[in-house]
Structure formats: C-alpha cells, structure tokens
Coordinates of C-alpha atoms in Angstrom, one line a residue:
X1375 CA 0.0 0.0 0.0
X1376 CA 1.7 3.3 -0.6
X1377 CA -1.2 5.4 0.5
X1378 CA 0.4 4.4 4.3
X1379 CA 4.0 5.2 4.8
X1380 CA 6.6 2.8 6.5
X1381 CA 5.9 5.2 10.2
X1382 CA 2.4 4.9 9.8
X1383 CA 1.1 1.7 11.5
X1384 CA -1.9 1.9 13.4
X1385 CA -5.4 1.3 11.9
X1386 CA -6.7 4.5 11.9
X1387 CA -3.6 5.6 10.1
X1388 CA -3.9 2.4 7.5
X1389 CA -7.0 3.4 6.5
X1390 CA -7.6 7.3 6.4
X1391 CA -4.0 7.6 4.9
X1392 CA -3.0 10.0 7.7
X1393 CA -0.5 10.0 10.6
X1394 CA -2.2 10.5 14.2
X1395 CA 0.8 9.8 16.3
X1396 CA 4.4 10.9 15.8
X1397 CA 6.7 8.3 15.1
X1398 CA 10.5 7.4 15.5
X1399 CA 12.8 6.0 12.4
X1400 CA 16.2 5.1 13.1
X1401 CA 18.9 4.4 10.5
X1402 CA 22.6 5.0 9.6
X1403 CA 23.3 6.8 6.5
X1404 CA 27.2 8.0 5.5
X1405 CA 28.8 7.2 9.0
X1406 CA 26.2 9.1 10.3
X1407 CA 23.0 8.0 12.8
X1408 CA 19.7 9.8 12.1
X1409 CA 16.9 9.5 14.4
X1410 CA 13.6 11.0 12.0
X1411 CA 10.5 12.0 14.3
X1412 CA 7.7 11.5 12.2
X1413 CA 5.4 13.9 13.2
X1414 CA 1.0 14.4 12.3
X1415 CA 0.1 16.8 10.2
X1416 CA -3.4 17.3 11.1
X1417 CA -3.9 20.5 13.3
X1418 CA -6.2 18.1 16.0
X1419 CA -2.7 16.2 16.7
X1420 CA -0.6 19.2 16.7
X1421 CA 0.2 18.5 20.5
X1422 CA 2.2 15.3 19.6
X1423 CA 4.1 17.0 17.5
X1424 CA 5.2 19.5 20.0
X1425 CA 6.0 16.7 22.1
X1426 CA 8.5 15.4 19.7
X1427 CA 10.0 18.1 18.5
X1428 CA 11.1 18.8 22.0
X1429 CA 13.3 16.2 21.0
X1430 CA 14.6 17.1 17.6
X1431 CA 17.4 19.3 17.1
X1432 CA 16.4 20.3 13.3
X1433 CA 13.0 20.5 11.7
X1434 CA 11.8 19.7 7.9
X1435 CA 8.7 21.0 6.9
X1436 CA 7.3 18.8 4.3
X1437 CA 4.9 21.0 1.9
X1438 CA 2.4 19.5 -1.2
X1439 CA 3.5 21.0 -4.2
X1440 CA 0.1 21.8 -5.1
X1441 CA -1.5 23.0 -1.9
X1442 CA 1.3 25.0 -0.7
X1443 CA 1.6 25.8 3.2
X1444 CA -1.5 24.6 5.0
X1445 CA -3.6 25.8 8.0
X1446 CA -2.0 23.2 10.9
X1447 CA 1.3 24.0 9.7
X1448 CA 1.6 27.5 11.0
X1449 CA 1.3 25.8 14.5
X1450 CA 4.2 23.6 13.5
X1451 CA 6.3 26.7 12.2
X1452 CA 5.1 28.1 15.5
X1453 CA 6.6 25.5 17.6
X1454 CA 9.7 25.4 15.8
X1455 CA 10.3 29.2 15.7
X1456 CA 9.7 28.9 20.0
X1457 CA 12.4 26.5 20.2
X1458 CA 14.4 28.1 17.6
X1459 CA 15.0 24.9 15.7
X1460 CA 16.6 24.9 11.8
X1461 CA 13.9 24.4 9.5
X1462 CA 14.3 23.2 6.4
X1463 CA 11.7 23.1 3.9
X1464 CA 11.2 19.9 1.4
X1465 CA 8.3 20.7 -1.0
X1466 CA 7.0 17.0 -2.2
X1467 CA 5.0 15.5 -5.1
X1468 CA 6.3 17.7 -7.8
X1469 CA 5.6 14.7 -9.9
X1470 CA 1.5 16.3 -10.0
X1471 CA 0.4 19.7 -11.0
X1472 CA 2.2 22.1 -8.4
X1473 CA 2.5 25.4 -7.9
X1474 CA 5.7 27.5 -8.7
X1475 CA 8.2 27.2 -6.8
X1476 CA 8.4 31.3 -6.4
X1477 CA 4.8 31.0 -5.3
X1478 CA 5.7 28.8 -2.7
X1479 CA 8.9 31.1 -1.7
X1480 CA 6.3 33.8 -1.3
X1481 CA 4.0 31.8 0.8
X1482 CA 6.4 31.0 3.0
X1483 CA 7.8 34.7 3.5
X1484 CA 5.0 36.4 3.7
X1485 CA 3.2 33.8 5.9
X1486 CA 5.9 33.1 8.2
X1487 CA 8.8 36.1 7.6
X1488 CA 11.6 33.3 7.0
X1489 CA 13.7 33.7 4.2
X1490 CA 14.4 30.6 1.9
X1491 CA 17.3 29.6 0.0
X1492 CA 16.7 26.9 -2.7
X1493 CA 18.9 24.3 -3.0
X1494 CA 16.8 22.0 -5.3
X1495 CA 15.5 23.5 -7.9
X1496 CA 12.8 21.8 -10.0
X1497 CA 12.4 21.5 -13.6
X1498 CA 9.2 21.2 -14.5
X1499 CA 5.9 20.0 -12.9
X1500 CA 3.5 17.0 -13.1
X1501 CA 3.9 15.2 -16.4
X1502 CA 6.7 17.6 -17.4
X1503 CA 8.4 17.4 -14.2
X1504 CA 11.9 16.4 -15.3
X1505 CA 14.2 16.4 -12.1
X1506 CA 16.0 19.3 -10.5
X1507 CA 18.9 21.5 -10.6
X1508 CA 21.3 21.1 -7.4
X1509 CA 22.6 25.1 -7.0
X1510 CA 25.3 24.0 -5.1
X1511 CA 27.0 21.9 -7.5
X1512 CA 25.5 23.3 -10.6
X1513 CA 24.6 19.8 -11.7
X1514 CA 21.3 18.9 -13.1
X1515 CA 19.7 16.1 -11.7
X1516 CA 17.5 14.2 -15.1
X1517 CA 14.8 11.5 -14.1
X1518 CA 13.4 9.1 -16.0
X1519 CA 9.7 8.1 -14.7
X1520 CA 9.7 4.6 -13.6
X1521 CA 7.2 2.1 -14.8
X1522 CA 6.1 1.0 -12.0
X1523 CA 4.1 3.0 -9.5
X1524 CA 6.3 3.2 -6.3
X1525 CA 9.9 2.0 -8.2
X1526 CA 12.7 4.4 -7.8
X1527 CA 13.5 6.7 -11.1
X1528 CA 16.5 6.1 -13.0
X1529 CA 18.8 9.2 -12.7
X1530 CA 21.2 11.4 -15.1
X1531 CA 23.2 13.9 -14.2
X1532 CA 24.4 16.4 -16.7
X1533 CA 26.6 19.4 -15.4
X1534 CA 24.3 23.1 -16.4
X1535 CA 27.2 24.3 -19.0
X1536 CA 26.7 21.5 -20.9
X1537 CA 23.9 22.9 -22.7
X1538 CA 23.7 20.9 -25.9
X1539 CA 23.4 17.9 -23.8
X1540 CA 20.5 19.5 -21.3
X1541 CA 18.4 20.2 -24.5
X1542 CA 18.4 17.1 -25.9
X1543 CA 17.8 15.2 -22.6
X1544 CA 15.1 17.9 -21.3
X1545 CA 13.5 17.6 -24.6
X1546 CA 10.9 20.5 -24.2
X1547 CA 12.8 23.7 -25.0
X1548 CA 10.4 26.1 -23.1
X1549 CA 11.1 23.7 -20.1
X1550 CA 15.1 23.9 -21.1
X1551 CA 15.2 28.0 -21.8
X1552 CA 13.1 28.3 -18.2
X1553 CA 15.9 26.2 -16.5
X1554 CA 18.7 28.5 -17.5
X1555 CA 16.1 31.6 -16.8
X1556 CA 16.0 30.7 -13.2
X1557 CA 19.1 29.5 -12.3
X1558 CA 20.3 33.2 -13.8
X1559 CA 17.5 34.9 -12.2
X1560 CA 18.3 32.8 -8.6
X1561 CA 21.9 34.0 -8.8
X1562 CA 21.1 37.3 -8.6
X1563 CA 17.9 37.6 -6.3
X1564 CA 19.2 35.2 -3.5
X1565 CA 20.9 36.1 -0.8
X1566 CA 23.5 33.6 0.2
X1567 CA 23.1 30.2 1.8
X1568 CA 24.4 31.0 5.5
X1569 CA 24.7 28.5 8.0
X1570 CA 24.3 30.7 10.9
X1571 CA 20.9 32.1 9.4
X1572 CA 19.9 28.2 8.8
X1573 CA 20.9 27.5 12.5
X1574 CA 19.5 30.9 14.3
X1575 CA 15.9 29.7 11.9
X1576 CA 16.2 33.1 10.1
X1577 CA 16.9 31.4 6.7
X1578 CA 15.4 27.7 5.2
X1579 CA 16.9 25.4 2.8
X1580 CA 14.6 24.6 0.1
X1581 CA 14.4 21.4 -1.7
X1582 CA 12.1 20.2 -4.4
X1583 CA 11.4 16.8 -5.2
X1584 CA 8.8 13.9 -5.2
X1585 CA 9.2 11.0 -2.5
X1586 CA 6.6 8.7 -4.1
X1587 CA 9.0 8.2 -7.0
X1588 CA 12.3 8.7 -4.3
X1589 CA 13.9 11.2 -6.6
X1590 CA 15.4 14.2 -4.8
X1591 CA 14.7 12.2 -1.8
X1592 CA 18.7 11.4 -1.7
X1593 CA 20.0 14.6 -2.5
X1594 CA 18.3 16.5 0.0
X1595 CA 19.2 13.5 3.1
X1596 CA 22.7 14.2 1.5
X1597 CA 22.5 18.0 2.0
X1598 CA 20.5 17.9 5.3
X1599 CA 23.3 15.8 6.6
X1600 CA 26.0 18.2 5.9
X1601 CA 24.3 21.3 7.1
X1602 CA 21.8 20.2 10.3
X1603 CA 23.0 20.8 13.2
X1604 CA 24.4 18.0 15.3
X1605 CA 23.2 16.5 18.8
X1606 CA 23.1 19.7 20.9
X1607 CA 23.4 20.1 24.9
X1608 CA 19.7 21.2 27.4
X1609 CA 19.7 23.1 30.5
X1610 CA 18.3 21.0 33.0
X1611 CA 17.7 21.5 37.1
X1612 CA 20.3 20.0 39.1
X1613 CA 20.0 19.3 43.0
X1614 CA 22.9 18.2 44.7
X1615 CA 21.8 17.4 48.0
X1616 CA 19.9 14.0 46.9
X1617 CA 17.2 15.1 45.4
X1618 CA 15.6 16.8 48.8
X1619 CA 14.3 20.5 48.3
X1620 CA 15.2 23.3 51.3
X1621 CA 12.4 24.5 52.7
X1622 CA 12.0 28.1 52.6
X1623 CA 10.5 31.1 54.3
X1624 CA 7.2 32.3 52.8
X1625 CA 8.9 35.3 51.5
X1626 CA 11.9 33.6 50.0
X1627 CA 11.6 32.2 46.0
X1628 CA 10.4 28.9 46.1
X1629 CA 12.6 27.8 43.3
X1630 CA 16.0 26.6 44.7
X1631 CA 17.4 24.6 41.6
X1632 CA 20.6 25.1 39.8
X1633 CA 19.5 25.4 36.3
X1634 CA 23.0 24.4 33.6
X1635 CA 23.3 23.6 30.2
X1636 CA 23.7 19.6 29.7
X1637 CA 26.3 19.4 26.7
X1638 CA 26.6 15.6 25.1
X1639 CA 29.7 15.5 26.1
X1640 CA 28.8 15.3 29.7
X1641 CA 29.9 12.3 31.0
X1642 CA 26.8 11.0 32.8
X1643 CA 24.3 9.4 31.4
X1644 CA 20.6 12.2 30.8
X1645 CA 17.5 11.8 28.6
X1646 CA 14.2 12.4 28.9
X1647 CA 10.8 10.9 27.7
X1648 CA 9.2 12.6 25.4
X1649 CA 6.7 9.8 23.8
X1650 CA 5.1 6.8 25.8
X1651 CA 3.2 4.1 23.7
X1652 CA 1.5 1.2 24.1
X1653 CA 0.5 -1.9 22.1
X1654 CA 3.2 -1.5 19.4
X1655 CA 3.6 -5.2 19.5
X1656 CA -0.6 -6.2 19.7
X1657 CA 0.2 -9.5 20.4
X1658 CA 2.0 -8.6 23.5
X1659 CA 0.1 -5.7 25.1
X1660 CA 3.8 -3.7 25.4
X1661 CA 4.7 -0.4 26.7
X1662 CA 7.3 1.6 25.6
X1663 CA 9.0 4.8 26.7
X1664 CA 10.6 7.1 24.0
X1665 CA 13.8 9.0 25.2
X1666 CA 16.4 10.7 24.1
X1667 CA 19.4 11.0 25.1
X1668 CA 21.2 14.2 25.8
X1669 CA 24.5 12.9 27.1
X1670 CA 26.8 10.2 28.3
X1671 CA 26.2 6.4 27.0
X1672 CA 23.3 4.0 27.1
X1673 CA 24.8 0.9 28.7
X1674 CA 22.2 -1.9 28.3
X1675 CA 21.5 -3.2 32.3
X1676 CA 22.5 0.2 33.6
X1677 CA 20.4 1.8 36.7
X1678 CA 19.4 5.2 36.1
X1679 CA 17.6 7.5 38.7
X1680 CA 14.7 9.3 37.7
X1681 CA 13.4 13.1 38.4
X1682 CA 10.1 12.7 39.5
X1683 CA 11.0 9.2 42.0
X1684 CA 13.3 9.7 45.5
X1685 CA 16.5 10.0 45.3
X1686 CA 17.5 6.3 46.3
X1687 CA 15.4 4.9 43.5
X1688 CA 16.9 3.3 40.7
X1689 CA 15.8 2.0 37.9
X1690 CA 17.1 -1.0 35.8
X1691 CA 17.4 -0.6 31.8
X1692 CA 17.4 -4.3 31.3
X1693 CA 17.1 -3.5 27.2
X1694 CA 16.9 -0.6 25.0
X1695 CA 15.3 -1.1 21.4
X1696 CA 16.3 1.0 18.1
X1697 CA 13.1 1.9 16.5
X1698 CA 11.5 2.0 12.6
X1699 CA 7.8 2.9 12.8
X1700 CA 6.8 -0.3 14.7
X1701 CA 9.7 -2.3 14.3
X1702 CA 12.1 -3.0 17.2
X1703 CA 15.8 -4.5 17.6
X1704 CA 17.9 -4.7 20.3
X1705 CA 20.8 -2.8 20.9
X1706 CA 23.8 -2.6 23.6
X1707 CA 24.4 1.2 23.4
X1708 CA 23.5 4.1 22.6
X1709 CA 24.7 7.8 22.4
X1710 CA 23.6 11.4 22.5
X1711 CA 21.4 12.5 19.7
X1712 CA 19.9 8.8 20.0
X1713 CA 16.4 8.0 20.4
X1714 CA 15.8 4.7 22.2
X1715 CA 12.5 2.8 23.6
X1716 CA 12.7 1.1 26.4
X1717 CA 10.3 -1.2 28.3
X1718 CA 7.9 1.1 30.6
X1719 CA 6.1 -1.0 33.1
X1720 CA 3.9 2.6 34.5
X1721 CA 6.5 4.3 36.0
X1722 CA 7.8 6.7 33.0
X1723 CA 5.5 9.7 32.3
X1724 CA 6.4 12.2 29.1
X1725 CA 8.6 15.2 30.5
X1726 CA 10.3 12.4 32.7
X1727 CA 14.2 12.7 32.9
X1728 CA 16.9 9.7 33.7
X1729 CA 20.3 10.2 34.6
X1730 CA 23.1 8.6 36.5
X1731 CA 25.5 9.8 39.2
X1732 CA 24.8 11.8 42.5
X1733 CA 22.6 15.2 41.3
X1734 CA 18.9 14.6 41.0
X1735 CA 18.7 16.0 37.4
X1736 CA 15.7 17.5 35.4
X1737 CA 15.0 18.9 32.1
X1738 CA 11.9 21.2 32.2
X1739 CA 9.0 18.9 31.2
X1740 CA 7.0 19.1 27.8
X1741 CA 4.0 21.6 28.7
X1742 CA 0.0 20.7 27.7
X1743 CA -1.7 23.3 25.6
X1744 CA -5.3 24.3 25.7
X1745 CA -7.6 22.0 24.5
X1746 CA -10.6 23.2 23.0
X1747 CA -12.7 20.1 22.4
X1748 CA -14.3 18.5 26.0
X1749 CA -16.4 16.0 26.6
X1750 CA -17.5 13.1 29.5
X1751 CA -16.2 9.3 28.6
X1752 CA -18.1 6.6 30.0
X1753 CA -18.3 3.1 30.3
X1754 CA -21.5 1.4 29.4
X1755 CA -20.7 -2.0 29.8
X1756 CA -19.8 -2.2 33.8
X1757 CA -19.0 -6.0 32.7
X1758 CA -15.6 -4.4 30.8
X1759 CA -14.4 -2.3 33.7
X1760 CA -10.9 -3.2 34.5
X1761 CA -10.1 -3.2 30.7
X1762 CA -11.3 0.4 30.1
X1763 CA -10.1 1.5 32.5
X1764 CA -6.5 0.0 32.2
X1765 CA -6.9 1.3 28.3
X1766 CA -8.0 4.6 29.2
X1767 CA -5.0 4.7 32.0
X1768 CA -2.6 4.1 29.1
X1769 CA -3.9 5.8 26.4
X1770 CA -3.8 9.5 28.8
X1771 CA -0.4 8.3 29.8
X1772 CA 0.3 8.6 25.8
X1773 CA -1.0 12.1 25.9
X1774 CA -3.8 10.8 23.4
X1775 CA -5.8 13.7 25.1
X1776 CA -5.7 15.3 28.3
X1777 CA -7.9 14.4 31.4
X1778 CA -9.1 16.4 33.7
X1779 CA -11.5 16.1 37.0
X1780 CA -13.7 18.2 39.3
X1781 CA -12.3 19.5 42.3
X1782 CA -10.6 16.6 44.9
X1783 CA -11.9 13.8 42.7
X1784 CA -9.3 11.5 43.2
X1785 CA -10.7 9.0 40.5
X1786 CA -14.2 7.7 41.2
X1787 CA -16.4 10.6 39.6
X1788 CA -16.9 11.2 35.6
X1789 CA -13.5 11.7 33.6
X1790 CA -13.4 14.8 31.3
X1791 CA -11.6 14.1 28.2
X1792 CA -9.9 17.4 26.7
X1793 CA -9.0 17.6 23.1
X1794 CA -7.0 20.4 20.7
X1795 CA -9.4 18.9 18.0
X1796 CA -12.5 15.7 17.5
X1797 CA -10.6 13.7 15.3
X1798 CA -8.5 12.8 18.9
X1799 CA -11.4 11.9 20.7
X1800 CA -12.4 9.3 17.4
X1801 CA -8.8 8.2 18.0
X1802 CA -9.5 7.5 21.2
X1803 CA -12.7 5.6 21.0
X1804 CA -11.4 3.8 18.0
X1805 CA -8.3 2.4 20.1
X1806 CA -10.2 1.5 22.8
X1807 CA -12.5 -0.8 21.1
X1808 CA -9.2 -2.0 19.0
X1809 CA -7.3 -2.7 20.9
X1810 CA -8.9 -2.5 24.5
X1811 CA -12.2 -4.5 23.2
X1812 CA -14.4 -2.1 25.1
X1813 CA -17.2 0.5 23.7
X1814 CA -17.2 4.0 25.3
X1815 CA -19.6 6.5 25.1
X1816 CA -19.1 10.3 25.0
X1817 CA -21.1 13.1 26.0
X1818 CA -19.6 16.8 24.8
X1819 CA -19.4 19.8 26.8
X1820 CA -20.3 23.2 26.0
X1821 CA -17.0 24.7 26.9
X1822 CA -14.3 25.5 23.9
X1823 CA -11.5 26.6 26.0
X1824 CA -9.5 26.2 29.3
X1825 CA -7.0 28.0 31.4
X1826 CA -5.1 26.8 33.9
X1827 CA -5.4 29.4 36.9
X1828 CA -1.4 29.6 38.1
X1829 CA -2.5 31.9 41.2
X1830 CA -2.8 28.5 42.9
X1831 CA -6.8 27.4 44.6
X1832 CA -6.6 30.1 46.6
X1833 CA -7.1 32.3 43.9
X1834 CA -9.5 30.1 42.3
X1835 CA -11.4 30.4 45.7
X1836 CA -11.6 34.1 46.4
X1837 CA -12.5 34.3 42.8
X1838 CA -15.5 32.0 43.1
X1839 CA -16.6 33.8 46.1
X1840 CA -16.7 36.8 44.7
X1841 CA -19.3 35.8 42.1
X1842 CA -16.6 36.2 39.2
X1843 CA -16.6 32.8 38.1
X1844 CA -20.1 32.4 37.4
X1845 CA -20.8 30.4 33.7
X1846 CA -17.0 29.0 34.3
X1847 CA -16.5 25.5 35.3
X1848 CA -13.8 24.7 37.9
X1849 CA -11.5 21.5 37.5
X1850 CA -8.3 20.2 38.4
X1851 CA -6.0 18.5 36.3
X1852 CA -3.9 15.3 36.7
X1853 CA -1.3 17.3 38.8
X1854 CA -4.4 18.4 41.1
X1855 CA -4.0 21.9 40.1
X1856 CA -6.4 23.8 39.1
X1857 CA -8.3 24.7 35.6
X1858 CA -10.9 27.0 34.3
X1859 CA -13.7 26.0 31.4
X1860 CA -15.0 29.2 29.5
X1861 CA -17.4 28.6 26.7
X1862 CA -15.8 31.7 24.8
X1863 CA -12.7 33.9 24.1
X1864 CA -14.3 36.8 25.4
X1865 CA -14.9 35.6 28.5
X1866 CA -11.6 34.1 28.9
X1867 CA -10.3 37.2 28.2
X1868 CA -12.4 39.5 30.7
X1869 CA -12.0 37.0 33.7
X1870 CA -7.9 37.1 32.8
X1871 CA -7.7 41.3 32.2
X1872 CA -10.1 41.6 35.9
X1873 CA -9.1 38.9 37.9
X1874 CA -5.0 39.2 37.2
X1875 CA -4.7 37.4 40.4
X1876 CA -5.9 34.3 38.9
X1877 CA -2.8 34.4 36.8
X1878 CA -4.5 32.4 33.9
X1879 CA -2.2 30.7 31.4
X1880 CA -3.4 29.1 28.0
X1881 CA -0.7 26.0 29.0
X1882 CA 0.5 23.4 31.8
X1883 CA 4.4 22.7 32.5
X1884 CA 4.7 19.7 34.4
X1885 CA 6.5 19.8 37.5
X1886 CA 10.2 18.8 37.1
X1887 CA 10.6 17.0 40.2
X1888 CA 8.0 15.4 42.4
X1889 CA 7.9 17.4 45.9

C-alpha cells in the first residue's frame, strides 16, 4: 500500500491515509545516525508534534506541491520558531500539478517572515516534471519516470554548462530555456546560503522533489546531513543534596534549583521521555518509553535515577530497542542524539528525565496546551471495567488527550476528556474498542476553552466567592491543580484582564521533580 508510509502503522492511520501519532525511524546513513521523528500533520494532533520536536534538534517541513503551506502547519512553524529549531523546507509531489516554486517562496515569507534559499530546484511539474537543478553543485539532476508505481526513477546527471546535452535530454525547449532563466534569475535575487541564518531559523533550505517516486529524496538526506545541526546540549535542574528540596521562608523564592546547560559530552548518562506508547507489538500488550538522550552512553543493564521518584530509586534498563515505525531491535548502546525505547512498566510519564550519578537531574518537562474540544467518557458495559479503565490509563499516559476532574476527585467521579481537536477523541474511542475490546460512550461539553489558573486554589477560591466565576466551570488536572472551562474567548479574556490574580495561562508545564 503506498497510501500508508513505513511510520504509519496503526489502523486509523492504515485506513484514512493520515498519521495521528508521531513516530520514530532510526537508521545509519554516511557514518552518520539519524533518528527521524515523524510527526501528524493534522492540526487536532498538533500537541504530539510539539511533544516530539522537543526532542529534535532540526526540523523539515514537508509541503504539497500543489496545496502549498496549510492551516496546521503554521502551528508547527510556530513550535519550531519557539524552540528556535533549523527548519528546512522539502516541498513534495512535484511529480503532479504544483504550484511555482516562487509561489511557494512567497507563501512562506509572507506567511511566516523566513527567508528561503533553494537548494533544489525543479524542472518542471507533473507530467513535465523532469528532475531538479542542485545550485550548489550546478549539476542537473534528469529523471526518468519509472514504470512501476512506487519503483525508484533512473537518474542522469548532466553538469548546467553543458547545454547541448541539457536540451536534448530535457527535450521541451520552453522547459530547457526556463531552466537556464531561473538559475540566472536565482543567482542574482538570493541572498547567500548562511549556515548561521539556517541555525539561528532566520533562513530555510529549500528542496524540491517527489518521495513517491524517491527522486530528490537522496540529494536532500545528503544535504540535510551536511548542514543540520548535530546533537546539541539542554539546560536542566540540578539538585545536589539527593534530590531533597530546602524549605524556605514564605517570603523567599520557592525555586532553589541550579539550572546548567547539559552538553553531550557530559559524562553522565541524561534523557528524557518525550513519547510513551502502548500496544506497538498487539500481540504482546507492550509499553514503551521514547527517550532521548542528551549525554553520556546507554549501557544496556544500567540503573538510572529518575526526576520525579526519590532520590535512592533506581531503575534497571534491562534492554533498550532502536526503533522503525513499529519495528524494534535490540541494541547494547547508545549515544547522545539517540532515540531509544525502552520497556515502561507505568513508571515513565512524558517530561520524565533519567540520569546517573549523584545530582537529582531534570529537564523542564513538555508543557500541555489548551484543549478546546471537552467531553464526559463513560463506560456502558460495567461488565468491561478493568479493561477500560486500564486502556484509558494508558492511552492519557500517551497524551492521546488530556484528562481532567472536578475538584478533589481523586478518581471515582466522571472523567473529562480534553482535546485540541474531535478527530482525537475518534482516536481514542477507535483504540479502545481496537485494541482494548471495550465500547465508550461520550457526551460533549459546551466549553471551547480552558485555562489553567497559576495563582494556585486560593485564587481560584476568592474568585468564586466573589461571584466572578459564574458560567465557568472549575477542575483540576492530573497534577491536582487547578483549571478553568469558559465557553468563549471573550470571557476568557475579561475574567484574565479583571481577575490578574488568577494568573491564567493558555498552558501546563509539568512539574520537574515530584515534591
């Protein structure tokens, strides 16, 4: 089937021909290891790609030649411009009708303000799409379609001063005189490629091709490989004195952690989780735990302490597993830059850090975003209990969706299920009855956004008393803290610009250690 690609490999995914969860590819290419995070692309899963890019240390944004730059990936362009990642941009299916490529340099410039720099330039377009020009080299890149749907094209590569040669192989002279048109025209409107622009995310590479037929596919891994950045360092919490916080007057700042960069070359061994999945394997009801590294060496067997446990807690990492959409195979080590999965019984959460040696170590954890979709899950077969809820456990501990309660519920009244978008909540239901074998039943909410009120319950309190929270419904989320449901923007925005006190945030960091 090539409507689903080699990271896409739940049901859901098979059949609408879409990625709902991000994904993790390992491979070595060129003496190099490359760990690809396969990320959605529909807006509703948008928070699982936040999750992994947290992660990555360079971005490609993969663009339809025809439809150009798409509502959900702003939010992606969003996400990578907050954590100032290198974006490079690899426009696909140039083998159908497309747009030209200046149109998509001006979508991207005027939509998002980032420069790009093409590196692969296309020749052509659907049935006259011919191959590319490589401006770096200033050799063109000639493909012949293949035969077969899905079979890699044959290649030719003729250098651009050959001319005679171009024209006879193009074989479409307003094709041919365009070519030598643009690669004039490019010379003189582009600024140059700069690798500290393409590092600070002020300037994208950009590559045209068409992955379906794998051409270009090559020469962009080749070029990404030479100018992404390598494994880079995170600053992280660090307590000393085993993990213990001082208590503090009332008047002191609560926050007592050393906060220091983690560099790779750190000798200990740090990573954090940033993905938990489970049922990879079907057959064998399996948990995993995606982490990556940030410095020292995976040792398989090694204990490793872990942020959010005490201090004399250890963990054994009896095996770590290299990863290819759903495939798994064993490995002995592993370095920084890595991404490894590693058997997760229920103790590793996303946002977790492990580390060895004697400071309790952190790295800030991956924050929730405001949901905007909200609705009551229930169970209407009481026969089925224990497996709902050991699937709905699992699937919140995925960050499928987000749960919240009402106030002190510490797990016997209605869950709330909170979405960025429906399709999650269809994900949901559609895994649970997959791979749970229960029905669930949901009833939605008439709320469409929430905030989490960072002036602690005592604010939520004096608000309430006051009569200013009157429409809004008060819940806690699974760190106990508490959130507010409005039913509109403009409410959201009065109670936030009148009650400052609530300090009202559109997003949740987890706590870095457990206190």
């Amino acid at each position: 089937e090539q409507r689903a690609t080699a990271s896409d490999f739940m049901e859901m995914e098979k059949e609408r021909g879409i990625s709902i969860s991000s994904t993790v590819m390992n491979f070595d290419y060129q003496g190099l290891r490359v760990n690809i995070l396969d990320t959605p692309g529909h807006q509703d899963f948008s928070e699982d790609t936040y999750r992994a890019l947290a992660a990555a240390d360079n971005a490609v944004m993969l663009l339809d030649a025809a439809k150009g730059l798409e509502p959900q990936t702003r939010k992606l362009f969003e996400v990578c411009r907050m954590r100032q990642l290198p974006l490079f941009t690899f426009v696909n299916k140039m083998d159908r009708p497309a747009l030209t490529p200046y149109e998509i340099m001006d979508q991207i410039e005027e939509e998002f303000g980032l420069e790009t720099h093409p590196i692969l330039w296309p020749i052509g377009d659907g049935d006259r799409f011919k191959g590319v020009l490589d401006r770096l080299t200033n050799i063109v890149h000639l493909y012949s379609k293949p035969t077969k749907r899905g079979a890699k094209a044959e290649v030719v590569e003729v250098p651009l001063e050959d001319e005679a040669k171009l024209k006879e192989l193009i074989d479409d002279d307003e094709l041919f005189e365009k070519l030598l048109e643009d690669a004039e025209l490019l010379v003189e409107l582009m600024n140059p490629l700069d690798l500290e622009r393409i590092m600070a995310a002020d300037q994208s590479p950009l590559f045209f091709g068409s992955a379906m037929t794998n051409f270009g596919v090559q020469l962009f891994l080749d070029k990404f490989c030479d100018m992404g950045t390598k494994p880079l360092g995170r600053n992280a919490s660090k307590r000393a004195d085993g993990g213990k916080k001082k208590k503090k007057a009332a008047d002191e700042e609560e926050e007592d952690d050393e906060t220091e960069l983690v560099p790779p070359e750190h000798e200990e061994f740090t990573g954090f989780v940033f993905k938990t999945q489970a049922n990879l394997d079907p057959k064998h009801r399996d948990r995993l735990a995606y982490v990556r590294i940030v410095s020292g060496t995976y040792e398989k067997g090694m204990k490793v302490g872990h942020s959010r446990s005490k201090a004399s807690k250890k963990y054994n990492l009896a095996q770590a597993q290299a990863l290819f959409g759903n495939s798994r195979d064993s490995i002995e080590v592993a370095y920084p830059g890595d991404v490894i999965g590693i058997n997760n019984p229920g103790n590793f959460a996303i946002g977790d850090t492990l580390f060895t040696g004697n400071a309790k170590v952190a790295f800030p954890g991956i924050p929730s975003f405001s949901p905007e979709k909200f609705a009551y899950i229930r169970n209407p077969n009481p026969s089925t209990y224990k497996s709902f809820q050991k699937g709905i456990d699992q699937l919140l501990a995925e960050g499928a969706v987000q749960a919240l309660r009402q106030r002190n519920d510490d797990g016997g009244g209605p869950l709330i299920l909170a979405a960025v978008g429906q399709l999650q909540f269809e994900v949901v239901q559609a895994r649970l009855e997959n791979e749970y074998g229960v029905e669930s039943v949901l009833e939605p909410m008439g709320y469409t956004m929430a905030r989490w009120a960072d002036g602690g319950w005592d604010a939520v309190d004096k608000a309430d008393k006051d009569g200013k929270l009157f429409g809004i419904m008060i819940v806690q989320d699974r760190w106990k803290r508490p959130v507010l449901l409005f039913r509109n923007d403009w409410k959201a925005a009065s109670v936030a610009a009148e009650e400052k006190y609530l300090e009202l945030l559109p997003w949740s960091r987890p706590p870095s250690f457990d206190e």
